[in-house]
CSV table of C-alpha atoms and ligand atoms in Angstrom, one decimal:
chain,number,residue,atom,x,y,z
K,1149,UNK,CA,22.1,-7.2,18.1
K,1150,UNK,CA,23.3,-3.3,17.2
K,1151,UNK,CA,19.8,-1.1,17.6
K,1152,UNK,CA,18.3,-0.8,13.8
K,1153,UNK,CA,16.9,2.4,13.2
K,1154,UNK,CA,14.1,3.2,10.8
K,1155,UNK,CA,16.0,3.9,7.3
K,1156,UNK,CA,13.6,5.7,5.2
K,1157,UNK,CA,16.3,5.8,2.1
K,1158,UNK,CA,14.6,5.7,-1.5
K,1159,UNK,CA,17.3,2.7,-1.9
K,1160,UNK,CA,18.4,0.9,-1.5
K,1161,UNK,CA,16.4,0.5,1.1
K,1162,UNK,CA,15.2,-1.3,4.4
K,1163,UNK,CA,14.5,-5.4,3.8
K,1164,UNK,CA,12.6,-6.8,6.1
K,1165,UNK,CA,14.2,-8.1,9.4
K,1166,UNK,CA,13.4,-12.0,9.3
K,1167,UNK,CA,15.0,-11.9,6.0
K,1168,UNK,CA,18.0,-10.2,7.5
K,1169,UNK,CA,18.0,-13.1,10.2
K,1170,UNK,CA,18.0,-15.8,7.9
K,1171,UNK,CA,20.5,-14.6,5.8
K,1172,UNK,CA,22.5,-14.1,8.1
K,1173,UNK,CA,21.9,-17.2,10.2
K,1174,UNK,CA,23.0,-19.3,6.3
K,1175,UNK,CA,25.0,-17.1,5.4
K,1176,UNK,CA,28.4,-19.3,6.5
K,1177,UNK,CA,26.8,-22.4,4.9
K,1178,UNK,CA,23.1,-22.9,3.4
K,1179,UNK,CA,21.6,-26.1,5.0
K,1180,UNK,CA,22.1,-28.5,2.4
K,1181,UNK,CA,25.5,-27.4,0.5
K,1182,UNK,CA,27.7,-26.9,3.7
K,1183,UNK,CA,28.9,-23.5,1.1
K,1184,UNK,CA,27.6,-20.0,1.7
K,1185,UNK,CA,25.9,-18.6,-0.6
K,1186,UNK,CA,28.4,-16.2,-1.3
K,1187,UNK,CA,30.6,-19.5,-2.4
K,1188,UNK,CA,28.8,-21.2,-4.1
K,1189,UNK,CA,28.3,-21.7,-8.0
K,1190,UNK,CA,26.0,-20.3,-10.2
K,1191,UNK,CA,25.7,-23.2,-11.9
K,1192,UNK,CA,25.4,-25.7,-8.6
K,1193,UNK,CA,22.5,-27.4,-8.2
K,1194,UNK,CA,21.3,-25.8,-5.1
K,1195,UNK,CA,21.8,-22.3,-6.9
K,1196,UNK,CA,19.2,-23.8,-9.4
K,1197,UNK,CA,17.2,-25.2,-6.9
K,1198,UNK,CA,17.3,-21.1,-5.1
K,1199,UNK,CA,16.5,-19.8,-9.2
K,1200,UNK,CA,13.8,-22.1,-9.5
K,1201,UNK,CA,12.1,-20.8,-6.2
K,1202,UNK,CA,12.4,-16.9,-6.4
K,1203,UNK,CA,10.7,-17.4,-10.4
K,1204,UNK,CA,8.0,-19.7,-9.2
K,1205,UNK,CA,7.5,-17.1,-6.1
K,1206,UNK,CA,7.6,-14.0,-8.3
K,1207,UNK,CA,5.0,-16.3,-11.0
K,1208,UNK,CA,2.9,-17.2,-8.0
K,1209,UNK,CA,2.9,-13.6,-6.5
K,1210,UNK,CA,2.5,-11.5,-9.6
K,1211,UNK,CA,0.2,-14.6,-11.1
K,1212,UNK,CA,2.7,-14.3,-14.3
K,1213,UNK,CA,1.6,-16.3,-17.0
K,1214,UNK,CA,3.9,-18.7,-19.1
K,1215,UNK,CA,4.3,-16.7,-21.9
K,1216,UNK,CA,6.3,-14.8,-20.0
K,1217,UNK,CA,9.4,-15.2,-18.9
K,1218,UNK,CA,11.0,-13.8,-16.1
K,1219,UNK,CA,15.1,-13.0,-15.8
K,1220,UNK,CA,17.4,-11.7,-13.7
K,1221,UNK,CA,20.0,-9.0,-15.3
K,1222,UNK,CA,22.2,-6.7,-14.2
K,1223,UNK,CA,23.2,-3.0,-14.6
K,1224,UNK,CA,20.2,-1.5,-12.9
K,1225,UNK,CA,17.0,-0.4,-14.6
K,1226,UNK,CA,19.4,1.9,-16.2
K,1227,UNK,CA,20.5,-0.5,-18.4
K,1228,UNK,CA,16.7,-1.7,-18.9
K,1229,UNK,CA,15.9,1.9,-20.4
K,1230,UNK,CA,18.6,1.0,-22.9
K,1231,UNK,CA,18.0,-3.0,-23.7
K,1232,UNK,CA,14.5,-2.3,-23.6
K,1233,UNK,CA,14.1,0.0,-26.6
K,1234,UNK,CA,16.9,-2.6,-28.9
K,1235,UNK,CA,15.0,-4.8,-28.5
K,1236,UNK,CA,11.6,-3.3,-28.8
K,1237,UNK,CA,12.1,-0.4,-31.3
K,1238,UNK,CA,15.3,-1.3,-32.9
K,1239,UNK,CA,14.5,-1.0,-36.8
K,1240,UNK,CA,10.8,-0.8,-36.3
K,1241,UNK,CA,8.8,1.2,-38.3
K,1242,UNK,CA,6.5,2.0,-35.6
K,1243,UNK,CA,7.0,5.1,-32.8
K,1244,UNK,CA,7.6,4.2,-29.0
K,1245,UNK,CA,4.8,6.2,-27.2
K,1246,UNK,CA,6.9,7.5,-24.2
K,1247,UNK,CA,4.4,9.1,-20.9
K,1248,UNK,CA,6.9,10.9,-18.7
K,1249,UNK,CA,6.0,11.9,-14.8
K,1250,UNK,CA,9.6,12.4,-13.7
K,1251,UNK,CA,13.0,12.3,-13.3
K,1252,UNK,CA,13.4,8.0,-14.4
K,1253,UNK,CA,10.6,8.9,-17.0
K,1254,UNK,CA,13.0,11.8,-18.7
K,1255,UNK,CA,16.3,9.1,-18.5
K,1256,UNK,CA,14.5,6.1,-20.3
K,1257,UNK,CA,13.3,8.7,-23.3
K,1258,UNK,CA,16.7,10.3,-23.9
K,1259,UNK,CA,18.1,6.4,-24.1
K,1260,UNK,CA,15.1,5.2,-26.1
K,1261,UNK,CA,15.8,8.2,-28.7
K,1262,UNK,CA,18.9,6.5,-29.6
K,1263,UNK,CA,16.7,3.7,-31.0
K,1264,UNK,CA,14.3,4.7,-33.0
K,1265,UNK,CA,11.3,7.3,-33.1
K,1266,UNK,CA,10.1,8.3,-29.5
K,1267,UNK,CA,6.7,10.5,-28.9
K,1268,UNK,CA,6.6,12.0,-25.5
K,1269,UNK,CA,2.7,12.1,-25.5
K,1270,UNK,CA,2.6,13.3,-22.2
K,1271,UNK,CA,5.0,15.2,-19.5
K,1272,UNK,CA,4.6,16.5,-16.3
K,1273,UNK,CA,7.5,19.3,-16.4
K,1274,UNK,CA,5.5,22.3,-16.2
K,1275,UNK,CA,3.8,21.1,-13.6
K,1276,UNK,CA,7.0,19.8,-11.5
K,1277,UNK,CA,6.3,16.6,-12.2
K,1278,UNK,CA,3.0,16.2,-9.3
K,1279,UNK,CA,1.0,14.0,-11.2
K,1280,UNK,CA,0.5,11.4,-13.2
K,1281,UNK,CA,-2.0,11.9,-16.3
K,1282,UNK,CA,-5.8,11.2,-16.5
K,1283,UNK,CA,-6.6,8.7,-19.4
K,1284,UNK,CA,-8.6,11.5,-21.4
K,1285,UNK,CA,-5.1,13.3,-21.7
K,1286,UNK,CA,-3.7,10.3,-23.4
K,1287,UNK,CA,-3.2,10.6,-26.8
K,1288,UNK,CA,-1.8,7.4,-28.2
K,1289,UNK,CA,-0.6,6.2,-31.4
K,1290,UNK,CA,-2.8,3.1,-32.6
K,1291,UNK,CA,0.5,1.9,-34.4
K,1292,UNK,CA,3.1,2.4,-31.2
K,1293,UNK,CA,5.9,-0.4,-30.9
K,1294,UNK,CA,4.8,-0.2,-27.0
K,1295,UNK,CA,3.7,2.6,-24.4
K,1296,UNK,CA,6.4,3.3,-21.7
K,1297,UNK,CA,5.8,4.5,-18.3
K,1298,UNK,CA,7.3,4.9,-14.9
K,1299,UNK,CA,4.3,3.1,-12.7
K,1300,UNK,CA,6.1,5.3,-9.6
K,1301,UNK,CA,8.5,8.0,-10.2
K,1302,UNK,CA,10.9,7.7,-6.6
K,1303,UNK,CA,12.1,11.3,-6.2
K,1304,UNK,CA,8.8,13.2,-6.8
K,1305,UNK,CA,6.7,10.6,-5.4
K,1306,UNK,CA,3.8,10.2,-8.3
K,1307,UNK,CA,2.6,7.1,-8.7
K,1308,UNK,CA,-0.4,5.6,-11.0
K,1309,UNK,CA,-3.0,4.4,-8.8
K,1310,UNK,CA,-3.8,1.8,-11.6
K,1311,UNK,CA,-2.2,1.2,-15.3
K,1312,UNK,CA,-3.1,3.7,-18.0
K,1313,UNK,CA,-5.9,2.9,-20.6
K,1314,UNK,CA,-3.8,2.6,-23.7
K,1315,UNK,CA,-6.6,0.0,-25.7
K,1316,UNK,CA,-4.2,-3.1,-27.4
K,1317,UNK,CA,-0.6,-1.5,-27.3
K,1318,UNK,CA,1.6,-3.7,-24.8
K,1319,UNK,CA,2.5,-1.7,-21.7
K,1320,UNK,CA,6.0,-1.5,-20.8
K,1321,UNK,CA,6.7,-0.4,-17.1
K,1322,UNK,CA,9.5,0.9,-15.1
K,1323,UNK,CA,8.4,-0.8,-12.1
K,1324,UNK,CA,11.5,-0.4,-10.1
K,1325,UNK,CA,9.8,1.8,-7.2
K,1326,UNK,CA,6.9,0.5,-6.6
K,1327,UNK,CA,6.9,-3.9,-8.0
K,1328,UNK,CA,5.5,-6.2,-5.5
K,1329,UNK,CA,4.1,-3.5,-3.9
K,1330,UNK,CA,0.4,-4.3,-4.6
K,1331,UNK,CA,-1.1,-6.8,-7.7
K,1332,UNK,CA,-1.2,-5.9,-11.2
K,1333,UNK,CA,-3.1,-6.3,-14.4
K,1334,UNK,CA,-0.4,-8.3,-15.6
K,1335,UNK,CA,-1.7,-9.5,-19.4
K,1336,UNK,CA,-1.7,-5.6,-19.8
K,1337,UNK,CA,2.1,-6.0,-20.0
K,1338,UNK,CA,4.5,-6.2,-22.6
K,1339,UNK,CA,7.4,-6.2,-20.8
K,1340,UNK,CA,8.4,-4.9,-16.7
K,1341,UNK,CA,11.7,-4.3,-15.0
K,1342,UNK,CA,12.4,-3.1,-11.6
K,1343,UNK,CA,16.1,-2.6,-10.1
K,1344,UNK,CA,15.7,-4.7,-7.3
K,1345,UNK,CA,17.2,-2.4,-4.5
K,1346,UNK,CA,13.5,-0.8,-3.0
K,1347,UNK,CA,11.1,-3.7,-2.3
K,1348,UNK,CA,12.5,-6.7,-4.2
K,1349,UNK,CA,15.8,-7.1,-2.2
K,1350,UNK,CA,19.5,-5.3,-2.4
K,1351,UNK,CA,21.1,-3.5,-5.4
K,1352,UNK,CA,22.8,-6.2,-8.0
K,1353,UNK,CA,19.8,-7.8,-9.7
K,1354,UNK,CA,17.2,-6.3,-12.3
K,1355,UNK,CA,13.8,-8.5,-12.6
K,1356,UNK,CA,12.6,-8.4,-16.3
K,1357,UNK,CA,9.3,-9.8,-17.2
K,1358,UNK,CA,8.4,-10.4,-21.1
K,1359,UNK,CA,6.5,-11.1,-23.4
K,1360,UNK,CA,7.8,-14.2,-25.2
K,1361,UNK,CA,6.0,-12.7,-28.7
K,1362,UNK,CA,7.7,-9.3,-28.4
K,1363,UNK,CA,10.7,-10.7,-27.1
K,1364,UNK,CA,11.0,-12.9,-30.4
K,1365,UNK,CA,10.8,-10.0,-32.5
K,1366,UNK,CA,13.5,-8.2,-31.4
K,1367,UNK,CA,16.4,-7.6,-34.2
K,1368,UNK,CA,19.2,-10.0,-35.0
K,1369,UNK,CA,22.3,-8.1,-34.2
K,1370,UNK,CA,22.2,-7.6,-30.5
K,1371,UNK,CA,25.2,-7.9,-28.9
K,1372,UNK,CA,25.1,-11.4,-26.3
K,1373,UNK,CA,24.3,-9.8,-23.1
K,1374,UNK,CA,21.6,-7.3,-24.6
K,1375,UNK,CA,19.5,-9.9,-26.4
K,1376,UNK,CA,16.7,-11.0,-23.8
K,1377,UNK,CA,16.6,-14.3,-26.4
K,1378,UNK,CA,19.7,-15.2,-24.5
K,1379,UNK,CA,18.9,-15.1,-21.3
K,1380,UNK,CA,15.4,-16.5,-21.5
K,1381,UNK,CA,17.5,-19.4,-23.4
K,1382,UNK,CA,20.2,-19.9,-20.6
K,1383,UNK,CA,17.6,-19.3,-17.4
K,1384,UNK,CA,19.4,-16.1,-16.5
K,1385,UNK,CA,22.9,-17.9,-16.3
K,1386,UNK,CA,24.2,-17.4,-19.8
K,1387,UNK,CA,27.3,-15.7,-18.1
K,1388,UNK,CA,27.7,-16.0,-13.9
K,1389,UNK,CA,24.7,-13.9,-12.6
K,1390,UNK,CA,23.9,-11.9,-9.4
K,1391,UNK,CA,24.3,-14.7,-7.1
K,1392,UNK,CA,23.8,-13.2,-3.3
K,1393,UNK,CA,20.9,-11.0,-4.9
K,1394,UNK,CA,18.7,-13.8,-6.4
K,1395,UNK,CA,19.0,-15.5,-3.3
K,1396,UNK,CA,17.4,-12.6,-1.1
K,1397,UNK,CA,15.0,-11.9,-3.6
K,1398,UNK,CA,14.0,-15.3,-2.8
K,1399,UNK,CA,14.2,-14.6,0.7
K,1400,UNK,CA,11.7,-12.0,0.5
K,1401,UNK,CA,9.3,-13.3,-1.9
K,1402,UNK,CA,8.6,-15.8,0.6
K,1403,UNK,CA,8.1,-13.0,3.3
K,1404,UNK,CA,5.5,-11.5,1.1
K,1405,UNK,CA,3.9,-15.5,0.4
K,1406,UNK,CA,4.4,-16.3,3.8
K,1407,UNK,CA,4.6,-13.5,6.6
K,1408,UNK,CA,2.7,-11.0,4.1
K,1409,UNK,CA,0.1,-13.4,2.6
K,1410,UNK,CA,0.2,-12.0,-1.2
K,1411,UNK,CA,0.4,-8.9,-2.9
K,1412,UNK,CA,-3.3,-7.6,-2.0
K,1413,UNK,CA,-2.8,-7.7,1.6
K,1414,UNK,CA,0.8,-5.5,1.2
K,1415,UNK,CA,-1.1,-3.2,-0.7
K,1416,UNK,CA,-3.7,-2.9,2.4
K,1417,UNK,CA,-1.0,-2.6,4.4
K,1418,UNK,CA,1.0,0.1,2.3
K,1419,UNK,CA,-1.9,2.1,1.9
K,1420,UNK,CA,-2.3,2.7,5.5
K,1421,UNK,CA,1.2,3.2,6.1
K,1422,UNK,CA,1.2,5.6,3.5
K,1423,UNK,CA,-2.3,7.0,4.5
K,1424,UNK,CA,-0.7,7.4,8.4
K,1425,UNK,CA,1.6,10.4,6.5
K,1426,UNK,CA,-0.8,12.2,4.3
K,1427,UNK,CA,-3.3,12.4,6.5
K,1428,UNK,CA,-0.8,14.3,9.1
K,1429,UNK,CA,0.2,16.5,6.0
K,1430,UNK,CA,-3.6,17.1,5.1
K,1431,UNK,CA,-4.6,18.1,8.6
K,1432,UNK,CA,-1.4,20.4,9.5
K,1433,UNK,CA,-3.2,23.4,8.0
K,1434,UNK,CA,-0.5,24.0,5.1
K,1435,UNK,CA,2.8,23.2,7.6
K,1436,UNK,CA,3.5,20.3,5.6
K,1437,UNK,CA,2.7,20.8,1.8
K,1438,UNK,CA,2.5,17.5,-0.3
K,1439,UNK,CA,4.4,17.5,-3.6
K,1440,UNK,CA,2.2,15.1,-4.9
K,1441,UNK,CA,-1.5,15.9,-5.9
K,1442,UNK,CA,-3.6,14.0,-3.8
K,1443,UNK,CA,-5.0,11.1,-6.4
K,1444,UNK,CA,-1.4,10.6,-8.1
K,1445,UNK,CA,0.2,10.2,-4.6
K,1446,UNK,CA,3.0,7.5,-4.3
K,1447,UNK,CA,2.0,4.7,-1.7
K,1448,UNK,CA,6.1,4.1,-1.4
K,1449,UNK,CA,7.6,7.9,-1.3
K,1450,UNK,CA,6.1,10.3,0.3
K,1451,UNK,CA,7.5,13.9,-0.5
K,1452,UNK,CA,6.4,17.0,1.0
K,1453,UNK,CA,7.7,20.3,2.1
K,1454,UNK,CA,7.7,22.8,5.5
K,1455,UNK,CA,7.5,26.4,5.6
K,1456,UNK,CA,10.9,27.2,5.2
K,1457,UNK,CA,14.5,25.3,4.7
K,1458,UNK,CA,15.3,26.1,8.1
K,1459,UNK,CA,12.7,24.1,9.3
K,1460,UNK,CA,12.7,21.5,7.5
K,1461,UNK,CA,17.1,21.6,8.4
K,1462,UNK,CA,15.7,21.1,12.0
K,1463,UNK,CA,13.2,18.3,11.6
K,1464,UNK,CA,15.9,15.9,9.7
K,1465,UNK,CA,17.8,16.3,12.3
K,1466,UNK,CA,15.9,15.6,15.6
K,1467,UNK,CA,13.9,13.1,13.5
K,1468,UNK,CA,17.9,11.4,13.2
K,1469,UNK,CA,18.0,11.5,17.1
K,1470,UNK,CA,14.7,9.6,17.3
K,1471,UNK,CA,16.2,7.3,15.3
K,1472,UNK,CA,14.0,8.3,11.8
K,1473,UNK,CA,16.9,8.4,9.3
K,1474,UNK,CA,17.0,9.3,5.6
K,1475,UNK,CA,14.3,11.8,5.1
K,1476,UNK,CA,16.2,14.4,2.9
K,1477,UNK,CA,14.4,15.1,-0.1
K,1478,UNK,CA,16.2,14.8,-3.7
K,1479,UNK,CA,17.1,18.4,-4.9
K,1480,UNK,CA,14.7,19.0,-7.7
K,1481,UNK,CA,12.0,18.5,-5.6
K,1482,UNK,CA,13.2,19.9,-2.2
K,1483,UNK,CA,11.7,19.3,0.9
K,1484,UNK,CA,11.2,16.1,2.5
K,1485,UNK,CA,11.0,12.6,1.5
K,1486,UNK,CA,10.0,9.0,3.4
K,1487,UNK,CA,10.7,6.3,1.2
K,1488,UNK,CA,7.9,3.7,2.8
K,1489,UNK,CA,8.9,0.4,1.1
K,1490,UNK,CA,7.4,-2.9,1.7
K,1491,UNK,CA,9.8,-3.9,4.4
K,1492,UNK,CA,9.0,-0.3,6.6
K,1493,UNK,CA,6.8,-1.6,9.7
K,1494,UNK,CA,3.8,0.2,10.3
K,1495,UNK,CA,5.3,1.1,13.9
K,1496,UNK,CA,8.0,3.0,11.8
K,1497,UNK,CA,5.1,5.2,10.2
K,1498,UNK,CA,3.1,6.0,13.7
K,1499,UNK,CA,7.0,7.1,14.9
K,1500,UNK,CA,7.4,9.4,11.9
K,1501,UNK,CA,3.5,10.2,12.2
K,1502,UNK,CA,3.9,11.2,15.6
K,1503,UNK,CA,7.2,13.2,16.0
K,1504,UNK,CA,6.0,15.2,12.6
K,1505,UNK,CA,2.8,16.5,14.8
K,1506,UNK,CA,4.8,17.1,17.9
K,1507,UNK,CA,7.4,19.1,16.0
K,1508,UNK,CA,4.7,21.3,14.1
K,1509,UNK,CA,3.0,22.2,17.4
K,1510,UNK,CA,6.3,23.2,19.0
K,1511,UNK,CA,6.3,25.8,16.0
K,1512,UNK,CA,3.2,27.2,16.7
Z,2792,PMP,N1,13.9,3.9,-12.3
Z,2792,PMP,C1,13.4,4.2,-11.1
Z,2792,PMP,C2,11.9,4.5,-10.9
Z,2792,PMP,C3,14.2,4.3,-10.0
Z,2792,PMP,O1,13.8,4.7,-8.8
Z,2792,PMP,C4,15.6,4.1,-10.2
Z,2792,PMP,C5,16.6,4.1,-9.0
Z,2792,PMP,N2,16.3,4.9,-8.0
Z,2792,PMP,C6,16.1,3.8,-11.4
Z,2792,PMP,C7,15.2,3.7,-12.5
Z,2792,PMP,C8,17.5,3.5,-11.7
Z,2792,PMP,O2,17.8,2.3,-11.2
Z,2792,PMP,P1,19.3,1.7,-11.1
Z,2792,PMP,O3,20.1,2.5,-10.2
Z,2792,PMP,O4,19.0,0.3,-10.7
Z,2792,PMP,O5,19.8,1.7,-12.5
């Protein structure tokens, strides 16, 4: 097998290997259909029979209640930020409370606006986006549609360490960074959506999970493919969906039931990953500088910064040679950034750990 490196892109991203191996070992023909996957039809029986597993895995894994229903679109979470707000705040005479801690935050109001009345009731910009907000700073509107929020924002690497306290309003979550990452509170939820490219499986599917009241409230004249009505009605296969993408998300929900043993025991596992790197930033006497404060810290990206853009130049590269890939920073944050997704083995962490302390005491 080619050597595989330890990809540390903020997605998509690394999947983990066995799932790799078994896709590739059916990918020519699954088992029973003697078709690949990539063949077969979406509306075969042993697609359904793949459908039917990744929802029951997901339902099992995120302990998702049936009334909610869980679907598989497509166009990204971009789309969601759209979709979400027709058919949420569409004619409502109620505001969309909108809390914004970065970049995806900013994209899902400016679409949302298009819809009906948005109220940013909190934003991190003047602080570049390190933090996510205490509850005390949380002014909601008792008659809000929904409150939106990006659980973790990828490029600046805040995450909340739990959802906000908004009383009875239904939650509705960007989850694309951070889902099966750890368990949530899910009656808290109104609706969720992740792009499935970070820890769910590769680019091409978009997991929604609503809440069949709010879903049934949405307005009549949605066009097909943006009513969620639809394709809670047609199981996701009103029109031919993400075929290959469905079936790794399958793949790797039974790595986490399986290999993994649930979502507590990745988020034990993810913590410590992500602990290995702030504690080297914590104890490298201001060399490495978190962008993050320390109790909004993302468990999945970790962004930080060196003394200079030299320097930090110089680690990407050698870090490349040691076969650490990926660790450029977005723009508007600078720095570095380590995109720690479920599928990133501990050992990839102590590597990174390691050759981040031997580089900073070769600068001293
Ligand atoms: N939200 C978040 C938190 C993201 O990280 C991303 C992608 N990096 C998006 C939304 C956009 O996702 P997509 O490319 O699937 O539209």
């Amino acid at each position: 097998m080619t050597k595989r490196v330890y990809n540390f892109s903020p997605g998509p991203s690394m999947l983990p290997l066995v799932v790799l191996e078994a896709a590739q070992r059916d990918l020519v023909a699954l088992p029973d259909a003697g078709m690949s996957i990539l063949e077969i039809s979406h509306r075969s029986k042993w697609f359904d029979q793949i459908l039917q597993e990744t929802e029951a895995n997901l339902r099992q894994l995120l302990q998702i209640p049936n009334n909610y229903h869980v679907l598989f679109l497509q166009g990204g979470a971009t789309t969601q930020f759209s979709m979400l707000a027709m058919n949420l705040l569409r004619g409502k005479n109620q505001p969309a409370d909108y809390i914004v801690t970065g970049t995806w935050g900013t994209k899902a109001v400016k679409e949302a606006q298009r819809e009906g009345e948005v109220r940013v009731i909190w934003n991190g910009k003047a602080d570049n986006y390190n933090r996510v907000p205490q509850n005390s700073e949380l002014n909601v509107d008792s008659q809000a549609a929904y409150i939106h929020f990006t659980s973790n924002e990828t490029i600046q690497g805040v995450e909340f360490p739990t959802e906000p306290e908004t009383g009875n309003i239904p939650l509705v979550c960007d989850m694309s960074s951070d889902f099966l990452s750890r368990p949530i509170n899910i009656n808290r939820y109104g609706l969720i959506y992740a792009g499935a490219q970070k820890n769910a499986g590769p680019a091409g599917a978009t997991v929604v999970i609503i809440r069949d009241d709010l879903m049934q409230a949405a307005p009549n004249d949605l066009h097909t493919m943006l009513d969620y009505r639809i394709h809670a009605a047609e199981k996701s296969c009103y029109n031919t969906p993400p075929v290959f993408s469905i079936y790794l998300i399958g793949l790797v929900t039974r790595w986490l039931l399986n290999d993994i043993g649930g979502l507590e025991a990745m988020a034990t596992l993810n913590r410590e990953k992500a602990n290995l790197l702030y504690d080297a930033i914590d104890q490298s006497n201001g060399f490495y500088k978190g962008h993050a404060r320390p109790e909004s810290r993302s468990m999945m990206n970790v962004t930080f910064t060196l003394p200079n853009a030299d320097l930090e130049k110089q680690l990407i590269k050698e870090a490349e040679a040691r076969g650490l890939y990926e660790l450029k920073g977005h723009r508007s944050v600078g720095g570095l950034r380590a995109s720690i997704y479920n599928a990133m083995p501990r050992d990839g962490l102590v590597a990174l750990r390691d050759f981040m302390l031997e580089f900073q005491a070769r600068q001293a």
